CSV table of C-alpha atoms in Angstrom, one decimal:
chain,number,residue,atom,x,y,z
A,28,UNK,CA,-38.0,-18.7,-8.0
A,29,UNK,CA,-37.3,-15.0,-8.8
A,30,UNK,CA,-37.1,-14.2,-5.1
A,31,UNK,CA,-34.7,-17.1,-4.5
A,32,UNK,CA,-32.4,-16.2,-7.3
A,33,UNK,CA,-32.6,-12.5,-6.3
A,34,UNK,CA,-30.9,-13.3,-3.1
A,35,UNK,CA,-27.7,-14.2,-5.1
A,36,UNK,CA,-27.1,-10.6,-6.0
A,37,UNK,CA,-25.2,-10.2,-2.7
A,38,UNK,CA,-22.3,-12.1,-4.4
A,39,UNK,CA,-22.0,-9.3,-7.1
A,40,UNK,CA,-21.7,-6.3,-4.8
A,41,UNK,CA,-18.8,-4.0,-5.5
A,42,UNK,CA,-16.1,-4.0,-2.8
A,43,UNK,CA,-15.1,-0.7,-1.4
A,44,UNK,CA,-11.8,-2.2,-0.3
A,45,UNK,CA,-10.3,-4.9,-2.4
A,46,UNK,CA,-8.0,-7.5,-0.9
A,47,UNK,CA,-8.0,-10.0,-3.7
A,48,UNK,CA,-7.7,-10.5,-7.5
A,49,UNK,CA,-10.5,-10.4,-10.1
A,50,UNK,CA,-9.9,-14.1,-11.0
A,51,UNK,CA,-10.1,-15.0,-7.3
A,52,UNK,CA,-13.5,-13.2,-7.2
A,53,UNK,CA,-14.6,-15.0,-10.4
A,54,UNK,CA,-13.9,-18.3,-8.7
A,55,UNK,CA,-15.4,-17.4,-5.3
A,56,UNK,CA,-18.3,-15.1,-6.1
A,57,UNK,CA,-19.4,-15.7,-9.6
A,58,UNK,CA,-18.9,-19.5,-9.7
A,59,UNK,CA,-20.6,-19.8,-6.3
A,60,UNK,CA,-23.6,-17.8,-7.4
A,61,UNK,CA,-23.7,-19.7,-10.7
A,62,UNK,CA,-23.7,-23.1,-9.0
A,63,UNK,CA,-26.3,-22.0,-6.4
A,64,UNK,CA,-28.5,-20.7,-9.2
A,65,UNK,CA,-28.3,-24.0,-11.1
A,66,UNK,CA,-29.0,-25.9,-7.9
A,67,UNK,CA,-32.1,-23.8,-7.2
A,68,UNK,CA,-33.4,-24.1,-10.8
A,69,UNK,CA,-33.0,-27.8,-10.8
A,70,UNK,CA,-34.5,-28.2,-7.4
A,71,UNK,CA,-37.5,-26.2,-8.4
A,72,UNK,CA,-37.9,-28.3,-11.6
A,73,UNK,CA,-37.4,-31.5,-9.7
A,74,UNK,CA,-39.7,-31.0,-6.8
A,75,UNK,CA,-42.3,-28.6,-8.2
A,76,UNK,CA,-42.7,-30.1,-11.7
A,77,UNK,CA,-42.7,-33.8,-12.7
A,78,UNK,CA,-39.1,-35.0,-13.1
A,79,UNK,CA,-40.0,-38.5,-14.4
A,80,UNK,CA,-43.0,-39.9,-16.3
A,81,UNK,CA,-43.2,-43.7,-17.0
A,82,UNK,CA,-45.4,-45.7,-19.3
A,83,UNK,CA,-46.5,-49.1,-18.1
A,84,UNK,CA,-49.7,-51.1,-18.4
A,85,UNK,CA,-51.7,-52.4,-15.5
A,86,UNK,CA,-50.0,-50.5,-12.7
A,87,UNK,CA,-50.6,-47.1,-11.2
A,88,UNK,CA,-48.3,-44.5,-13.0
A,89,UNK,CA,-47.6,-42.8,-9.7
A,90,UNK,CA,-46.3,-46.0,-8.2
A,91,UNK,CA,-44.0,-46.7,-11.2
A,92,UNK,CA,-42.8,-43.1,-11.4
A,93,UNK,CA,-41.9,-43.1,-7.7
A,94,UNK,CA,-40.2,-46.4,-7.9
A,95,UNK,CA,-38.1,-45.6,-11.0
A,96,UNK,CA,-37.1,-42.2,-9.6
A,97,UNK,CA,-35.9,-43.5,-6.3
A,98,UNK,CA,-34.2,-46.7,-7.7
A,99,UNK,CA,-32.7,-46.1,-11.1
A,100,UNK,CA,-33.3,-46.3,-14.8
A,101,UNK,CA,-31.1,-47.6,-17.6
A,102,UNK,CA,-30.3,-47.5,-21.3
A,103,UNK,CA,-28.5,-49.9,-23.7
A,104,UNK,CA,-25.4,-48.0,-24.9
A,105,UNK,CA,-25.1,-49.9,-28.2
A,106,UNK,CA,-28.7,-48.7,-29.0
A,107,UNK,CA,-27.6,-45.1,-29.3
A,108,UNK,CA,-26.0,-45.8,-32.7
A,109,UNK,CA,-29.1,-47.6,-34.1
A,110,UNK,CA,-31.7,-45.9,-36.3
A,111,UNK,CA,-34.6,-44.4,-34.3
A,112,UNK,CA,-38.0,-45.5,-35.5
A,113,UNK,CA,-36.7,-48.6,-37.3
A,114,UNK,CA,-34.2,-50.4,-35.1
A,115,UNK,CA,-35.0,-48.7,-31.8
A,116,UNK,CA,-37.9,-46.7,-30.3
A,117,UNK,CA,-35.7,-44.0,-28.9
A,118,UNK,CA,-31.9,-43.4,-28.6
A,119,UNK,CA,-30.5,-45.9,-26.1
A,120,UNK,CA,-33.8,-47.7,-25.7
A,121,UNK,CA,-33.8,-51.4,-26.8
A,122,UNK,CA,-34.6,-54.9,-25.5
A,123,UNK,CA,-32.0,-55.9,-22.9
A,124,UNK,CA,-32.6,-59.7,-23.2
A,125,UNK,CA,-31.8,-60.0,-19.5
A,126,UNK,CA,-28.2,-59.0,-20.2
A,127,UNK,CA,-27.4,-57.0,-17.0
A,128,UNK,CA,-23.8,-56.2,-18.1
A,129,UNK,CA,-25.0,-54.4,-21.3
A,130,UNK,CA,-27.1,-51.9,-19.3
A,131,UNK,CA,-26.0,-48.4,-18.3
A,132,UNK,CA,-27.8,-47.3,-15.2
A,133,UNK,CA,-28.6,-43.7,-14.3
A,134,UNK,CA,-29.0,-42.5,-10.7
A,135,UNK,CA,-27.2,-39.2,-10.7
A,136,UNK,CA,-30.4,-37.2,-11.4
A,137,UNK,CA,-31.5,-37.8,-7.8
A,138,UNK,CA,-28.4,-36.0,-6.5
A,139,UNK,CA,-27.7,-33.2,-9.0
A,140,UNK,CA,-29.3,-30.4,-7.0
A,141,UNK,CA,-27.4,-31.5,-3.9
A,142,UNK,CA,-24.1,-31.9,-5.7
A,143,UNK,CA,-24.3,-28.5,-7.2
A,144,UNK,CA,-24.9,-27.0,-3.7
A,145,UNK,CA,-21.8,-28.7,-2.3
A,146,UNK,CA,-19.8,-27.6,-5.3
A,147,UNK,CA,-20.9,-24.0,-4.6
A,148,UNK,CA,-19.8,-24.4,-1.0
A,149,UNK,CA,-16.4,-25.7,-2.1
A,150,UNK,CA,-16.0,-22.7,-4.4
A,151,UNK,CA,-16.8,-20.3,-1.6
A,152,UNK,CA,-14.3,-22.0,0.8
A,153,UNK,CA,-11.2,-20.0,-0.4
A,154,UNK,CA,-13.0,-16.7,0.1
A,155,UNK,CA,-14.2,-17.8,3.6
A,156,UNK,CA,-10.6,-18.7,4.6
A,157,UNK,CA,-9.1,-15.6,3.2
A,158,UNK,CA,-11.7,-13.3,4.9
A,159,UNK,CA,-11.1,-15.1,8.2
A,160,UNK,CA,-7.3,-14.8,8.0
A,161,UNK,CA,-7.2,-11.3,6.4
A,162,UNK,CA,-9.2,-10.0,9.4
A,163,UNK,CA,-10.0,-6.6,7.8
A,164,UNK,CA,-6.3,-5.5,7.9
A,165,UNK,CA,-6.5,-3.6,4.5
A,166,UNK,CA,-9.6,-1.7,5.5
A,167,UNK,CA,-8.1,-0.7,8.8
A,168,UNK,CA,-4.9,0.7,7.3
A,169,UNK,CA,-6.6,2.4,4.4
A,170,UNK,CA,-8.6,4.5,7.0
A,171,UNK,CA,-10.9,5.9,4.3
A,172,UNK,CA,-8.1,7.3,2.1
A,173,UNK,CA,-9.6,5.5,-0.9
A,174,UNK,CA,-11.7,8.7,-1.1
A,175,UNK,CA,-9.4,11.7,-1.5
A,176,UNK,CA,-12.1,14.3,-0.7
A,177,UNK,CA,-11.5,15.3,3.0
A,178,UNK,CA,-9.9,18.0,5.0
A,179,UNK,CA,-6.2,18.5,4.3
A,180,UNK,CA,-5.3,18.1,8.0
A,181,UNK,CA,-7.2,14.9,8.3
A,182,UNK,CA,-5.6,13.6,5.1
A,183,UNK,CA,-2.1,14.4,6.2
A,184,UNK,CA,-2.7,12.8,9.6
A,185,UNK,CA,-4.0,9.6,8.1
A,186,UNK,CA,-1.1,9.5,5.6
A,187,UNK,CA,1.4,9.8,8.4
A,188,UNK,CA,-0.3,7.1,10.4
A,189,UNK,CA,-0.2,4.8,7.4
A,190,UNK,CA,3.4,5.4,6.8
A,191,UNK,CA,4.3,4.9,10.4
A,192,UNK,CA,2.4,1.6,10.4
A,193,UNK,CA,4.3,0.2,7.4
A,194,UNK,CA,7.7,1.3,8.9
A,195,UNK,CA,7.0,-0.1,12.3
A,196,UNK,CA,5.8,-3.5,11.0
A,197,UNK,CA,8.3,-3.9,8.2
A,198,UNK,CA,9.1,-7.5,7.3
A,199,UNK,CA,6.1,-8.8,9.3
A,200,UNK,CA,3.7,-9.3,6.4
A,201,UNK,CA,5.1,-12.3,4.7
A,202,UNK,CA,2.5,-14.6,6.3
A,203,UNK,CA,-0.2,-12.3,5.1
A,204,UNK,CA,0.8,-12.7,1.4
A,205,UNK,CA,1.6,-16.4,1.7
A,206,UNK,CA,-1.9,-17.0,3.1
A,207,UNK,CA,-3.5,-15.1,0.2
A,208,UNK,CA,-1.4,-16.9,-2.4
A,209,UNK,CA,-2.3,-20.2,-0.7
A,210,UNK,CA,-6.0,-19.4,-1.1
A,211,UNK,CA,-5.5,-18.7,-4.8
A,212,UNK,CA,-3.7,-22.0,-5.2
A,213,UNK,CA,-6.6,-23.6,-3.3
A,214,UNK,CA,-8.9,-22.2,-6.0
A,215,UNK,CA,-7.0,-24.1,-8.7
A,216,UNK,CA,-6.9,-27.3,-6.6
A,217,UNK,CA,-10.7,-27.0,-6.0
A,218,UNK,CA,-11.5,-26.7,-9.8
A,219,UNK,CA,-9.2,-29.7,-10.7
A,220,UNK,CA,-10.7,-31.8,-7.9
A,221,UNK,CA,-14.3,-30.9,-8.9
A,222,UNK,CA,-13.6,-31.7,-12.6
A,223,UNK,CA,-12.3,-35.1,-11.4
A,224,UNK,CA,-15.2,-35.7,-9.1
A,225,UNK,CA,-17.8,-34.7,-11.7
A,226,UNK,CA,-16.2,-37.1,-14.1
A,227,UNK,CA,-16.6,-39.9,-11.5
A,228,UNK,CA,-20.1,-38.7,-10.8
A,229,UNK,CA,-21.0,-39.2,-14.5
A,230,UNK,CA,-19.2,-42.5,-14.9
A,231,UNK,CA,-16.2,-41.1,-16.8
A,232,UNK,CA,-18.3,-39.1,-19.3
A,233,UNK,CA,-17.8,-35.5,-18.1
A,234,UNK,CA,-14.2,-34.6,-18.9
A,235,UNK,CA,-14.8,-35.2,-22.7
A,236,UNK,CA,-18.4,-34.0,-22.6
A,237,UNK,CA,-17.8,-30.5,-24.0
A,238,UNK,CA,-15.4,-31.7,-26.7
A,239,UNK,CA,-17.9,-34.3,-27.9
A,240,UNK,CA,-20.6,-31.7,-28.0
A,241,UNK,CA,-18.4,-29.4,-30.2
A,242,UNK,CA,-17.5,-32.3,-32.5
A,243,UNK,CA,-21.1,-33.5,-32.8
A,244,UNK,CA,-21.9,-31.2,-35.8
A,245,UNK,CA,-18.8,-32.2,-37.7
A,246,UNK,CA,-19.5,-35.9,-37.7
A,247,UNK,CA,-21.2,-37.6,-40.7
A,248,UNK,CA,-25.0,-37.8,-40.4
A,249,UNK,CA,-25.0,-41.6,-40.5
A,250,UNK,CA,-22.4,-41.9,-37.7
A,251,UNK,CA,-23.5,-39.1,-35.3
A,252,UNK,CA,-25.4,-39.4,-32.1
A,253,UNK,CA,-26.0,-36.6,-29.7
A,254,UNK,CA,-23.5,-36.8,-26.8
A,255,UNK,CA,-25.9,-34.8,-24.6
A,256,UNK,CA,-28.6,-37.4,-25.1
A,257,UNK,CA,-26.0,-40.2,-24.3
A,258,UNK,CA,-24.9,-38.6,-21.0
A,259,UNK,CA,-28.4,-37.1,-20.1
A,260,UNK,CA,-30.9,-39.5,-21.8
A,261,UNK,CA,-34.4,-38.2,-22.2
A,262,UNK,CA,-36.0,-41.6,-22.5
A,263,UNK,CA,-34.9,-44.6,-20.4
A,264,UNK,CA,-36.2,-47.9,-19.3
A,265,UNK,CA,-37.1,-49.2,-15.9
A,266,UNK,CA,-38.0,-52.7,-14.6
A,267,UNK,CA,-40.8,-53.0,-12.0
A,268,UNK,CA,-41.5,-56.4,-10.4
A,269,UNK,CA,-44.7,-57.2,-8.5
A,270,UNK,CA,-46.6,-60.3,-7.4
A,271,UNK,CA,-49.5,-61.6,-9.6
A,272,UNK,CA,-52.8,-63.1,-8.4
A,273,UNK,CA,-51.2,-66.6,-8.1
A,274,UNK,CA,-48.2,-65.3,-6.2
A,275,UNK,CA,-45.8,-65.5,-9.1
A,276,UNK,CA,-43.4,-62.6,-9.8
A,277,UNK,CA,-44.4,-60.5,-12.8
A,278,UNK,CA,-41.9,-58.3,-14.6
A,279,UNK,CA,-43.1,-55.0,-16.1
A,280,UNK,CA,-40.8,-53.2,-18.6
A,281,UNK,CA,-41.6,-49.5,-18.7
A,282,UNK,CA,-40.4,-46.5,-20.7
A,283,UNK,CA,-39.6,-43.5,-18.6
A,284,UNK,CA,-39.3,-39.9,-19.9
A,285,UNK,CA,-36.9,-37.7,-18.0
A,286,UNK,CA,-37.7,-34.0,-18.8
A,287,UNK,CA,-35.4,-32.9,-16.1
A,288,UNK,CA,-32.4,-34.0,-18.2
A,289,UNK,CA,-33.2,-31.2,-20.7
A,290,UNK,CA,-32.2,-28.8,-17.9
A,291,UNK,CA,-29.3,-31.0,-16.7
A,292,UNK,CA,-27.6,-31.3,-20.2
A,293,UNK,CA,-27.7,-27.5,-20.7
A,294,UNK,CA,-26.5,-26.8,-17.2
A,295,UNK,CA,-23.5,-29.1,-17.4
A,296,UNK,CA,-22.4,-28.0,-20.8
A,297,UNK,CA,-22.2,-24.5,-19.5
A,298,UNK,CA,-20.4,-25.7,-16.3
A,299,UNK,CA,-17.9,-27.7,-18.4
A,300,UNK,CA,-17.0,-24.6,-20.5
A,301,UNK,CA,-16.8,-22.3,-17.5
A,302,UNK,CA,-14.6,-24.7,-15.5
A,303,UNK,CA,-12.2,-25.2,-18.4
A,304,UNK,CA,-12.0,-21.4,-18.9
A,305,UNK,CA,-11.6,-20.8,-15.2
A,306,UNK,CA,-8.9,-23.5,-14.8
A,307,UNK,CA,-6.9,-21.8,-17.6
A,308,UNK,CA,-7.2,-18.4,-16.0
A,309,UNK,CA,-6.1,-19.9,-12.6
A,310,UNK,CA,-3.1,-21.5,-14.2
A,311,UNK,CA,-2.2,-18.1,-15.7
A,312,UNK,CA,-2.7,-16.5,-12.2
A,313,UNK,CA,-0.4,-19.0,-10.6
A,314,UNK,CA,2.3,-18.3,-13.2
A,315,UNK,CA,1.8,-14.6,-12.6
A,316,UNK,CA,2.3,-15.1,-8.8
A,317,UNK,CA,5.4,-17.1,-9.4
A,318,UNK,CA,6.8,-14.2,-11.4
A,319,UNK,CA,6.1,-11.9,-8.5
A,320,UNK,CA,7.8,-14.2,-6.0
A,321,UNK,CA,10.9,-15.0,-8.1
A,322,UNK,CA,11.4,-11.8,-10.2
A,323,UNK,CA,11.8,-8.8,-8.0
A,324,UNK,CA,12.3,-6.6,-11.1
A,325,UNK,CA,8.7,-7.5,-12.1
A,326,UNK,CA,7.5,-5.9,-8.9
A,327,UNK,CA,8.8,-2.5,-10.0
A,328,UNK,CA,6.8,-2.7,-13.2
A,329,UNK,CA,3.6,-3.6,-11.3
A,330,UNK,CA,3.9,-0.7,-8.9
A,331,UNK,CA,4.2,1.7,-11.8
A,332,UNK,CA,1.4,0.0,-13.6
A,333,UNK,CA,-1.1,0.2,-10.8
A,334,UNK,CA,-0.5,3.9,-10.4
A,335,UNK,CA,1.1,5.8,-13.3
A,336,UNK,CA,1.8,8.8,-10.9
A,337,UNK,CA,4.4,6.7,-9.0
A,338,UNK,CA,8.0,7.6,-10.2
A,339,UNK,CA,10.0,4.6,-11.4
A,340,UNK,CA,12.8,5.5,-9.1
A,341,UNK,CA,10.5,5.3,-6.1
A,342,UNK,CA,9.1,2.0,-7.3
A,343,UNK,CA,12.6,0.6,-7.7
A,344,UNK,CA,13.5,1.8,-4.2
A,345,UNK,CA,10.4,0.1,-2.7
A,346,UNK,CA,11.1,-3.2,-4.5
A,347,UNK,CA,14.7,-3.2,-3.3
A,348,UNK,CA,14.0,-2.2,0.3
A,349,UNK,CA,11.0,-4.5,1.0
A,350,UNK,CA,10.5,-8.2,1.1
A,351,UNK,CA,7.5,-9.9,-0.6
A,352,UNK,CA,5.1,-9.3,2.3
A,353,UNK,CA,5.8,-5.6,2.7
A,354,UNK,CA,5.8,-5.1,-1.1
A,355,UNK,CA,2.4,-6.8,-1.4
A,356,UNK,CA,0.9,-4.6,1.3
A,357,UNK,CA,2.1,-1.5,-0.6
A,358,UNK,CA,0.9,-2.9,-3.9
A,359,UNK,CA,-2.6,-3.6,-2.5
A,360,UNK,CA,-2.7,-0.1,-1.1
A,361,UNK,CA,-2.1,1.1,-4.6
A,362,UNK,CA,-5.4,-0.5,-5.6
A,363,UNK,CA,-7.3,1.1,-2.7
A,364,UNK,CA,-5.8,4.5,-2.0
A,365,UNK,CA,-6.6,7.6,-3.9
A,366,UNK,CA,-4.0,8.0,-6.6
A,367,UNK,CA,-2.3,11.2,-5.4
A,368,UNK,CA,-2.3,9.9,-1.8
A,369,UNK,CA,-0.7,6.6,-2.9
A,370,UNK,CA,2.0,8.5,-4.8
A,371,UNK,CA,2.9,10.5,-1.7
A,372,UNK,CA,2.9,7.4,0.5
A,373,UNK,CA,5.3,5.5,-1.9
A,374,UNK,CA,7.6,8.5,-2.2
A,375,UNK,CA,7.9,8.9,1.6
A,376,UNK,CA,8.3,5.2,2.2
A,377,UNK,CA,11.1,5.0,-0.5
A,378,UNK,CA,13.0,7.6,1.5
A,379,UNK,CA,12.5,6.3,5.0
A,380,UNK,CA,12.7,2.5,4.5
A,381,UNK,CA,16.0,0.8,5.1
A,382,UNK,CA,17.2,-2.1,2.9
A,383,UNK,CA,16.1,-5.5,4.3
A,384,UNK,CA,19.5,-7.0,4.0
A,385,UNK,CA,22.8,-5.9,5.4
A,386,UNK,CA,24.9,-9.0,4.6
A,387,UNK,CA,24.6,-8.8,0.8
A,388,UNK,CA,21.9,-11.5,0.5
A,389,UNK,CA,18.7,-10.6,-1.3
A,390,UNK,CA,15.5,-11.4,0.4
A,391,UNK,CA,12.2,-12.3,-1.2
């Protein structure tokens, strides 16, 4: 297991050249590694340990365990509020009296490890799309200038090549930035869709799961029941039918212990909190991007913030002479170039660039 989880460290490697945002990386790298780790742990617990153990008289335990695992188990929802030891044997475990409508069936535990894997793949999708469309452009134009220690002749030649590239390809980078902003928006869509699908996966119990867990300790003792036990029951029931000696159908009512749900309940409470936090951060990121798109004056502030050595006059000139795509390329260079080099590049571009409008209309 350690070797399997050790392979996830590749998601946490430091990037020499950054082309994205820390929140974008949290969604794509950290969340992907988190979900893969949970999937591996649950898979190991499920297929190496004993995920279910049923009690029934007169039948091989292995047969009943296998049947109840591959079919389903159930609880009686109204039994969760009864007193354990007096009214019911375990939370949610009571006589069903052949009332099929009163039963709550559980089959999700068969699919949790697979669902977590596909969730991880969905979280990695925006990064895959962005890496494919970015095509290493930022690494190419940086040309190693993220490290300022080199010969002066080489440094000057690379700076001049970088400036010439930006000047020759002015107003040709809008698609670059729109693709990236689209991938960031896809992250938010992915989280919202996953929250909705997980809620469907757990029969409408997931969206309020974390809130109910937090409210559990505040409820009166006589009224409380553990929401984690309700969503992930540790003891359930299973009905097994077989033929008797005379050919009549015999019904065997068994109690099943699901130790795997101890892992599931902790896993999904962490996922619930992480997804809520991540969705809030992504909403803030989308608002931040809207400010960049619709408030050109905000771009001036960002250029001076990313590198304090850049004069405000040069930042204003860049913001007024570039459209959104060109400004974004310059802004990303600020996070990758050595600080003095970036200051020189911005100063030179502010002098040589021409305004993107000649008819009085401001461009994005």
